[in-house]
């Protein structure tokens, strides 16, 4: 049965740009937290399309909404008013202290939008020539040239220079380093409350509070990238809410439309003034079909209290993993996470990851040293327990 996979792999080799290092399987079907490969083998999916299928694969309710809207209206462009966008915006704004939304199509685009809004707010409302965005080591904000400049990781920028100017990076969790870097040109600090691509690294709670205070004191904006940690995953609707923060702008994407491409920023009334008609736009952003689906996603997240559930279930998962770590302290070197966003540092991680795959568990392999778990929010606890057991069996062997 290996042949079908080999065929698919061979076919891709001369069709697509070589930009992806794929995991060695082709998935053909999914249902909630389970997926099946081309040979019919079933897997527990602990990655959920990198936190995208937050309500599970082919979630019945979301699929129903998608089909209904697909028969009604897909896309008309942002030249027209669309009530689907407004219903979604209303729902989104009820989850946060923000006042206005801008819709786009991805995490990188959402971060571009908040960077552009921060700059334009500084120039046109504050009348200050402040444009620099300060980010933190270990961050990830996207792959467009702007967000790549914000991310500034050596292996990601290789071959793509020159990057746009106006970005600076300081060490995470070091408030003095941040303070020293702020100048009259600084427009904002942009951070992930829990660094995702960095390997699931929650920033220090005191540091986060100090960053916000420093931003207020220096009259610069405080921006949060909630693309991965947002939308209930961290145990609160937004990760910043775990720390009583009030960022001026946040970005979100990944889980927003459960697999359809969609991103958004939420901004305060004050800062939102940075955009006027014509300042920023996107053809696809907030189209009727994606907006209707996203509205359903948020409705279900709130109705089923999935933030609370993620916090509760995530805590139990961490307890199991910690006790596993106590039995294999030389193998599990660190466990980090909050809610259903967990990173497990394991020695010989690629081998463990591969054995997990073989045993029917899909996890993320991050920096060849961390198993990353970002399961669907309604995942059965039995699936998580089965994962812990499989990991134990592999470590015991
Ligand atoms: C995934 C991710 C992005 C980029 O999102 P894309 O949709 O791939 O552009 C940005 N920030 C964070 C924190 C992410 O996890």
Short mmCIF file of C-alpha atoms and ligand atoms in Angstrom, two decimals:
data_model
loop_
_atom_site.label_atom_id
_atom_site.label_comp_id
_atom_site.label_asym_id
_atom_site.label_seq_id
_atom_site.Cartn_x
_atom_site.Cartn_y
_atom_site.Cartn_z
CA UNK A 1 0.00 0.00 0.00
CA UNK A 2 3.08 2.24 0.26
CA UNK A 3 2.85 2.65 -3.51
CA UNK A 4 0.02 5.19 -3.51
CA UNK A 5 1.94 7.42 -1.15
CA UNK A 6 5.09 7.01 -3.22
CA UNK A 7 3.09 8.00 -6.33
CA UNK A 8 1.69 11.12 -4.69
CA UNK A 9 5.14 12.09 -3.47
CA UNK A 10 6.71 11.54 -6.88
CA UNK A 11 3.96 13.56 -8.58
CA UNK A 12 4.46 16.52 -6.28
CA UNK A 13 8.19 16.48 -6.86
CA UNK A 14 7.89 17.98 -10.33
CA UNK A 15 4.69 19.98 -9.93
CA UNK A 16 5.09 22.29 -6.95
CA UNK A 17 7.75 24.74 -5.91
CA UNK A 18 10.04 23.04 -3.44
CA UNK A 19 9.03 25.24 -0.53
CA UNK A 20 7.68 22.59 1.84
CA UNK A 21 9.37 19.79 3.76
CA UNK A 22 6.31 17.57 4.10
CA UNK A 23 5.52 15.05 6.77
CA UNK A 24 5.56 11.59 5.12
CA UNK A 25 1.85 11.08 4.65
CA UNK A 26 -1.00 12.24 2.46
CA UNK A 27 -4.27 12.83 4.28
CA UNK A 28 -7.53 12.30 2.48
CA UNK A 29 -10.32 12.51 5.05
CA UNK A 30 -11.02 13.94 8.50
CA UNK A 31 -13.67 13.88 11.18
CA UNK A 32 -13.24 16.06 14.27
CA UNK A 33 -9.88 15.02 15.83
CA UNK A 34 -9.29 12.05 13.57
CA UNK A 35 -7.82 11.94 10.05
CA UNK A 36 -7.20 9.14 7.56
CA UNK A 37 -4.34 8.76 5.12
CA UNK A 38 -4.38 7.50 1.54
CA UNK A 39 -4.12 3.91 2.75
CA UNK A 40 -7.06 4.18 5.14
CA UNK A 41 -4.91 4.35 8.26
CA UNK A 42 -6.48 6.38 11.06
CA UNK A 43 -4.65 8.99 13.13
CA UNK A 44 -5.44 11.10 16.16
CA UNK A 45 -4.72 14.59 14.90
CA UNK A 46 -3.08 16.63 17.67
CA UNK A 47 -2.07 19.41 15.30
CA UNK A 48 -5.44 20.28 13.70
CA UNK A 49 -3.93 21.90 10.62
CA UNK A 50 -1.64 23.97 12.89
CA UNK A 51 -4.45 25.21 15.15
CA UNK A 52 -6.66 25.98 12.15
CA UNK A 53 -9.38 23.34 12.47
CA UNK A 54 -10.14 24.56 15.98
CA UNK A 55 -13.60 22.96 16.02
CA UNK A 56 -12.40 19.74 14.42
CA UNK A 57 -12.28 18.50 10.86
CA UNK A 58 -15.55 18.66 8.93
CA UNK A 59 -17.43 19.81 12.02
CA UNK A 60 -21.09 19.08 11.22
CA UNK A 61 -22.51 22.43 12.30
CA UNK A 62 -19.82 24.45 10.54
CA UNK A 63 -20.18 22.34 7.39
CA UNK A 64 -23.94 22.91 7.44
CA UNK A 65 -23.43 26.68 7.66
CA UNK A 66 -20.87 26.53 4.85
CA UNK A 67 -23.28 24.64 2.56
CA UNK A 68 -26.21 26.95 3.28
CA UNK A 69 -24.15 30.08 2.62
CA UNK A 70 -22.56 28.49 -0.47
CA UNK A 71 -26.03 28.32 -2.03
CA UNK A 72 -26.71 31.95 -1.14
CA UNK A 73 -23.64 34.14 -1.77
CA UNK A 74 -19.89 33.57 -1.82
CA UNK A 75 -18.16 36.83 -2.63
CA UNK A 76 -19.05 40.28 -3.90
CA UNK A 77 -15.90 42.26 -2.87
CA UNK A 78 -15.51 45.04 -0.37
CA UNK A 79 -17.11 47.50 -2.78
CA UNK A 80 -20.41 46.44 -1.22
CA UNK A 81 -21.92 46.30 2.25
CA UNK A 82 -22.22 42.72 3.52
CA UNK A 83 -24.18 41.91 6.61
CA UNK A 84 -22.26 38.66 7.14
CA UNK A 85 -19.18 40.76 7.97
CA UNK A 86 -21.12 42.86 10.44
CA UNK A 87 -22.60 39.85 12.23
CA UNK A 88 -19.12 38.40 12.55
CA UNK A 89 -17.61 41.71 13.66
CA UNK A 90 -20.29 42.06 16.35
CA UNK A 91 -19.56 38.61 17.67
CA UNK A 92 -15.80 39.16 17.61
CA UNK A 93 -16.02 42.51 19.37
CA UNK A 94 -18.09 41.01 22.18
CA UNK A 95 -15.08 38.81 23.03
CA UNK A 96 -12.74 41.74 23.63
CA UNK A 97 -12.33 45.38 24.73
CA UNK A 98 -11.79 46.44 21.11
CA UNK A 99 -14.18 48.55 19.02
CA UNK A 100 -13.46 47.91 15.34
CA UNK A 101 -12.46 45.11 13.01
CA UNK A 102 -10.61 44.84 9.70
CA UNK A 103 -10.91 41.51 7.85
CA UNK A 104 -8.23 39.88 5.73
CA UNK A 105 -7.15 36.36 4.76
CA UNK A 106 -4.23 35.09 6.81
CA UNK A 107 -2.10 35.60 9.87
CA UNK A 108 0.66 37.40 8.02
CA UNK A 109 -1.87 39.72 6.43
CA UNK A 110 -3.47 40.43 9.79
CA UNK A 111 -0.06 41.35 11.19
CA UNK A 112 0.68 43.51 8.14
CA UNK A 113 -2.63 45.25 8.82
CA UNK A 114 -1.82 45.94 12.46
CA UNK A 115 1.68 47.15 11.61
CA UNK A 116 0.26 49.46 8.94
CA UNK A 117 -2.48 50.70 11.27
CA UNK A 118 0.03 51.40 14.05
CA UNK A 119 2.28 53.37 11.71
CA UNK A 120 -0.53 55.33 10.13
CA UNK A 121 -2.12 56.10 13.50
CA UNK A 122 1.21 57.52 14.67
CA UNK A 123 1.67 59.61 11.52
CA UNK A 124 -1.84 60.89 10.95
CA UNK A 125 -3.42 61.02 14.41
CA UNK A 126 -0.48 61.46 16.77
CA UNK A 127 1.39 63.53 14.15
CA UNK A 128 4.63 61.83 15.10
CA UNK A 129 7.15 60.34 12.72
CA UNK A 130 7.18 57.10 14.70
CA UNK A 131 7.21 53.96 12.57
CA UNK A 132 9.50 51.41 14.18
CA UNK A 133 7.99 48.15 15.41
CA UNK A 134 9.86 46.31 18.16
CA UNK A 135 9.50 42.52 18.30
CA UNK A 136 10.97 39.82 20.53
CA UNK A 137 13.49 37.03 19.99
CA UNK A 138 11.75 33.71 19.32
CA UNK A 139 8.75 35.38 17.70
CA UNK A 140 6.99 34.46 14.49
CA UNK A 141 4.72 36.92 12.72
CA UNK A 142 4.52 35.63 9.14
CA UNK A 143 6.21 35.33 5.76
CA UNK A 144 5.34 38.51 3.88
CA UNK A 145 8.30 40.86 3.59
CA UNK A 146 6.98 43.09 6.37
CA UNK A 147 6.16 40.33 8.81
CA UNK A 148 9.40 38.59 7.86
CA UNK A 149 11.26 41.74 8.88
CA UNK A 150 9.30 41.61 12.15
CA UNK A 151 10.20 37.93 12.60
CA UNK A 152 13.82 38.35 11.48
CA UNK A 153 14.88 34.74 11.95
CA UNK A 154 18.06 33.86 10.10
CA UNK A 155 16.89 30.72 8.31
CA UNK A 156 13.62 32.39 7.24
CA UNK A 157 15.13 35.56 5.78
CA UNK A 158 17.92 33.75 3.92
CA UNK A 159 17.99 34.98 0.33
CA UNK A 160 15.17 37.49 0.76
CA UNK A 161 17.01 40.64 1.76
CA UNK A 162 16.68 43.58 1.68
CA UNK A 163 13.81 43.50 4.12
CA UNK A 164 11.65 46.56 4.81
CA UNK A 165 13.13 48.98 7.33
CA UNK A 166 11.60 50.02 10.59
CA UNK A 167 11.83 46.87 12.65
CA UNK A 168 13.94 46.10 15.68
CA UNK A 169 14.23 43.03 17.86
CA UNK A 170 15.07 42.68 21.54
CA UNK A 171 15.49 39.71 23.88
CA UNK A 172 12.17 38.34 25.15
CA UNK A 173 11.45 38.61 28.90
CA UNK A 174 13.99 41.41 29.39
CA UNK A 175 12.19 44.66 30.15
CA UNK A 176 15.42 46.68 30.39
CA UNK A 177 16.44 45.62 26.90
CA UNK A 178 13.07 46.75 25.60
CA UNK A 179 13.17 50.07 27.41
CA UNK A 180 16.67 50.76 26.11
CA UNK A 181 15.55 50.14 22.52
CA UNK A 182 12.57 52.52 22.52
CA UNK A 183 13.27 55.81 20.74
CA UNK A 184 11.24 58.71 19.33
CA UNK A 185 10.90 56.58 16.16
CA UNK A 186 9.20 53.69 17.98
CA UNK A 187 5.56 53.18 17.03
CA UNK A 188 4.73 49.93 18.79
CA UNK A 189 5.78 46.73 20.48
CA UNK A 190 4.41 43.57 18.85
CA UNK A 191 4.48 40.23 20.68
CA UNK A 192 2.89 36.81 21.01
CA UNK A 193 1.70 36.21 24.59
CA UNK A 194 2.57 32.55 23.97
CA UNK A 195 5.18 32.17 21.23
CA UNK A 196 3.88 29.42 18.96
CA UNK A 197 6.33 28.70 16.15
CA UNK A 198 9.10 29.47 18.63
CA UNK A 199 8.20 26.19 20.37
CA UNK A 200 5.21 27.05 22.63
CA UNK A 201 6.92 29.53 24.92
CA UNK A 202 4.61 31.47 27.24
CA UNK A 203 6.13 34.86 28.02
CA UNK A 204 6.65 35.73 31.68
CA UNK A 205 3.42 37.24 33.13
CA UNK A 206 5.26 40.03 34.95
CA UNK A 207 7.18 40.89 31.84
CA UNK A 208 3.93 41.13 29.86
CA UNK A 209 2.45 43.56 32.41
CA UNK A 210 5.65 45.60 32.36
CA UNK A 211 5.64 45.75 28.56
CA UNK A 212 2.13 47.17 28.53
CA UNK A 213 3.02 49.69 31.24
CA UNK A 214 6.16 50.72 29.39
CA UNK A 215 4.20 51.17 26.16
CA UNK A 216 1.70 53.42 27.94
CA UNK A 217 4.45 55.42 29.65
CA UNK A 218 6.33 55.92 26.37
CA UNK A 219 3.16 56.70 24.39
CA UNK A 220 3.66 53.87 21.95
CA UNK A 221 1.20 51.16 20.94
CA UNK A 222 1.00 47.67 22.37
CA UNK A 223 0.15 45.01 19.76
CA UNK A 224 -0.54 41.32 20.30
CA UNK A 225 -0.26 38.64 17.64
CA UNK A 226 -3.06 36.25 18.64
CA UNK A 227 -2.89 34.24 15.42
CA UNK A 228 -1.98 30.98 17.17
CA UNK A 229 -2.81 31.46 20.86
CA UNK A 230 -6.08 33.32 20.30
CA UNK A 231 -9.61 32.01 19.77
CA UNK A 232 -9.97 30.00 23.01
CA UNK A 233 -6.82 27.92 22.70
CA UNK A 234 -5.01 29.32 25.76
CA UNK A 235 -7.89 28.91 28.19
CA UNK A 236 -9.20 32.45 27.66
CA UNK A 237 -10.85 33.70 24.49
CA UNK A 238 -7.65 35.69 23.80
CA UNK A 239 -4.30 34.84 25.33
CA UNK A 240 -3.78 38.46 26.50
CA UNK A 241 -6.89 38.09 28.67
CA UNK A 242 -5.07 35.55 30.86
CA UNK A 243 -2.94 38.49 32.02
CA UNK A 244 -5.48 41.30 32.20
CA UNK A 245 -3.80 43.12 29.34
CA UNK A 246 -5.44 45.63 27.02
CA UNK A 247 -3.46 45.69 23.76
CA UNK A 248 -4.36 48.51 21.36
CA UNK A 249 -4.59 46.14 18.41
CA UNK A 250 -4.58 42.35 18.07
CA UNK A 251 -4.36 40.08 15.05
CA UNK A 252 -6.02 36.71 14.60
CA UNK A 253 -6.37 34.12 11.85
CA UNK A 254 -5.69 30.37 12.00
CA UNK A 255 -8.81 28.98 13.74
CA UNK A 256 -11.10 31.83 12.75
CA UNK A 257 -12.97 30.09 9.93
CA UNK A 258 -12.02 26.50 10.87
CA UNK A 259 -10.01 25.94 7.69
CA UNK A 260 -11.21 28.60 5.30
CA UNK A 261 -8.57 31.32 4.95
CA UNK A 262 -9.47 34.27 7.11
CA UNK A 263 -7.68 36.79 9.29
CA UNK A 264 -8.71 39.88 11.20
CA UNK A 265 -7.45 42.66 13.39
CA UNK A 266 -9.35 44.13 16.32
CA UNK A 267 -8.49 47.71 17.25
CA UNK A 268 -9.59 50.28 19.79
CA UNK A 269 -11.71 53.20 18.57
CA UNK A 270 -8.80 55.59 19.12
CA UNK A 271 -6.22 53.63 17.14
CA UNK A 272 -8.67 52.57 14.43
CA UNK A 273 -8.75 56.22 13.29
CA UNK A 274 -5.41 55.53 11.62
CA UNK A 275 -7.28 54.00 8.68
CA UNK A 276 -9.52 56.13 6.47
CA UNK A 277 -11.33 55.08 3.30
CA UNK A 278 -8.68 53.85 0.89
CA UNK A 279 -5.88 53.42 3.49
CA UNK A 280 -5.90 49.65 3.43
CA UNK A 281 -7.87 47.00 1.56
CA UNK A 282 -7.97 43.43 0.37
CA UNK A 283 -10.10 41.81 -2.32
CA UNK A 284 -11.06 38.65 -0.46
CA UNK A 285 -11.14 39.93 3.13
CA UNK A 286 -14.36 39.17 4.97
CA UNK A 287 -16.15 37.63 1.99
CA UNK A 288 -19.68 36.45 2.72
CA UNK A 289 -18.85 32.75 2.72
CA UNK A 290 -15.83 32.93 5.04
CA UNK A 291 -17.51 35.52 7.27
CA UNK A 292 -20.63 33.39 7.69
CA UNK A 293 -18.52 30.35 8.56
CA UNK A 294 -16.36 32.33 10.99
CA UNK A 295 -19.44 33.72 12.69
CA UNK A 296 -20.62 30.15 13.27
CA UNK A 297 -17.17 29.25 14.61
CA UNK A 298 -17.25 32.06 17.20
CA UNK A 299 -20.87 31.21 18.09
CA UNK A 300 -19.91 27.60 18.84
CA UNK A 301 -16.78 28.61 20.76
CA UNK A 302 -18.89 30.78 23.05
CA UNK A 303 -21.89 28.47 23.32
CA UNK A 304 -19.75 25.47 24.23
CA UNK A 305 -17.41 27.54 26.42
CA UNK A 306 -14.44 26.16 24.56
CA UNK A 307 -11.96 28.56 26.17
CA UNK A 308 -12.80 27.23 29.62
CA UNK A 309 -12.73 23.69 28.31
CA UNK A 310 -9.31 24.22 26.71
CA UNK A 311 -8.01 25.52 30.05
CA UNK A 312 -9.44 22.60 31.99
CA UNK A 313 -8.49 19.83 29.57
CA UNK A 314 -5.09 21.40 28.93
CA UNK A 315 -4.34 21.45 32.64
CA UNK A 316 -5.15 17.74 32.96
CA UNK A 317 -2.99 16.99 29.92
CA UNK A 318 -0.09 18.91 31.49
CA UNK A 319 -0.55 16.94 34.72
CA UNK A 320 -0.29 13.64 32.83
CA UNK A 321 2.72 14.86 30.88
CA UNK A 322 4.44 16.11 34.03
CA UNK A 323 4.05 12.74 35.70
CA UNK A 324 5.43 11.13 32.55
CA UNK A 325 8.36 13.52 32.73
CA UNK A 326 9.01 12.45 36.33
CA UNK A 327 9.31 8.86 35.11
CA UNK A 328 11.52 9.80 32.14
CA UNK A 329 13.40 12.91 33.28
CA UNK A 330 16.34 12.16 31.02
CA UNK A 331 14.07 11.95 27.95
CA UNK A 332 11.52 14.71 28.52
CA UNK A 333 13.59 17.82 29.18
CA UNK A 334 10.81 20.41 29.30
CA UNK A 335 7.05 20.80 29.09
CA UNK A 336 5.54 24.18 28.31
CA UNK A 337 2.09 25.36 27.54
CA UNK A 338 -1.24 26.75 28.48
CA UNK A 339 -4.63 25.37 27.54
CA UNK A 340 -4.56 23.26 24.41
CA UNK A 341 -1.23 24.66 23.29
CA UNK A 342 1.54 22.41 24.53
CA UNK A 343 5.21 21.93 23.72
CA UNK A 344 7.14 18.87 24.88
CA UNK A 345 10.94 18.91 24.55
CA UNK A 346 12.12 15.34 24.04
CA UNK A 347 15.62 14.03 23.37
CA UNK A 348 15.97 12.47 19.92
CA UNK A 349 12.75 14.26 19.10
CA UNK A 350 12.54 13.44 15.36
CA UNK A 351 12.65 9.70 16.15
CA UNK A 352 9.99 10.00 18.85
CA UNK A 353 7.85 12.09 16.52
CA UNK A 354 8.17 9.49 13.77
CA UNK A 355 7.29 6.64 16.13
CA UNK A 356 4.22 8.58 17.28
CA UNK A 357 3.17 8.96 13.67
CA UNK A 358 3.65 5.25 13.18
CA UNK A 359 1.51 4.61 16.27
CA UNK A 360 -1.22 6.81 14.78
CA UNK A 361 -0.63 10.20 16.46
CA UNK A 362 0.03 13.38 14.52
CA UNK A 363 2.02 16.00 16.42
CA UNK A 364 4.09 18.94 15.24
CA UNK A 365 7.87 18.59 15.09
CA UNK A 366 9.23 22.03 15.94
CA UNK A 367 12.93 22.92 15.60
CA UNK A 368 13.68 19.16 15.74
CA UNK A 369 13.41 19.31 19.54
CA UNK A 370 9.80 20.02 20.49
CA UNK A 371 6.62 18.00 19.98
CA UNK A 372 3.94 20.62 19.44
CA UNK A 373 0.30 19.91 20.31
CA UNK A 374 -2.45 22.18 19.00
CA UNK A 375 -5.46 19.86 18.91
CA UNK A 376 -9.02 20.77 18.05
CA UNK A 377 -10.65 22.44 21.04
CA UNK A 378 -13.41 19.81 21.46
CA UNK A 379 -10.94 16.89 21.33
CA UNK A 380 -11.95 13.84 23.41
CA UNK A 381 -9.83 13.49 26.52
CA UNK A 382 -9.52 9.79 25.67
CA UNK A 383 -7.56 10.77 22.58
CA UNK A 384 -5.19 12.86 24.71
CA UNK A 385 -4.76 10.03 27.20
CA UNK A 386 -4.08 7.60 24.36
CA UNK A 387 -1.39 9.99 23.15
CA UNK A 388 0.27 10.16 26.59
CA UNK A 389 0.21 6.36 26.73
CA UNK A 390 1.71 6.04 23.24
CA UNK A 391 4.45 8.50 24.17
CA UNK A 392 5.17 6.48 27.32
CA UNK A 393 5.41 3.24 25.32
CA UNK A 394 7.88 4.89 22.95
CA UNK A 395 10.00 6.31 25.76
CA UNK A 396 9.99 2.96 27.59
CA UNK A 397 11.22 1.03 24.56
C1 LIG B 1 0.86 31.06 11.79
C2 LIG B 1 1.22 32.35 12.40
C3 LIG B 1 1.35 33.52 11.64
C4 LIG B 1 1.25 33.52 10.13
O1 LIG B 1 0.00 33.14 9.69
P1 LIG B 1 -0.22 32.77 8.14
O2 LIG B 1 -1.70 32.53 8.05
O3 LIG B 1 0.60 31.56 7.86
O4 LIG B 1 0.22 33.94 7.36
C5 LIG B 1 1.60 34.71 12.30
N1 LIG B 1 1.73 34.76 13.63
C6 LIG B 1 1.61 33.65 14.39
C7 LIG B 1 1.74 33.78 15.87
C8 LIG B 1 1.37 32.42 13.81
O5 LIG B 1 1.28 31.33 14.57
#
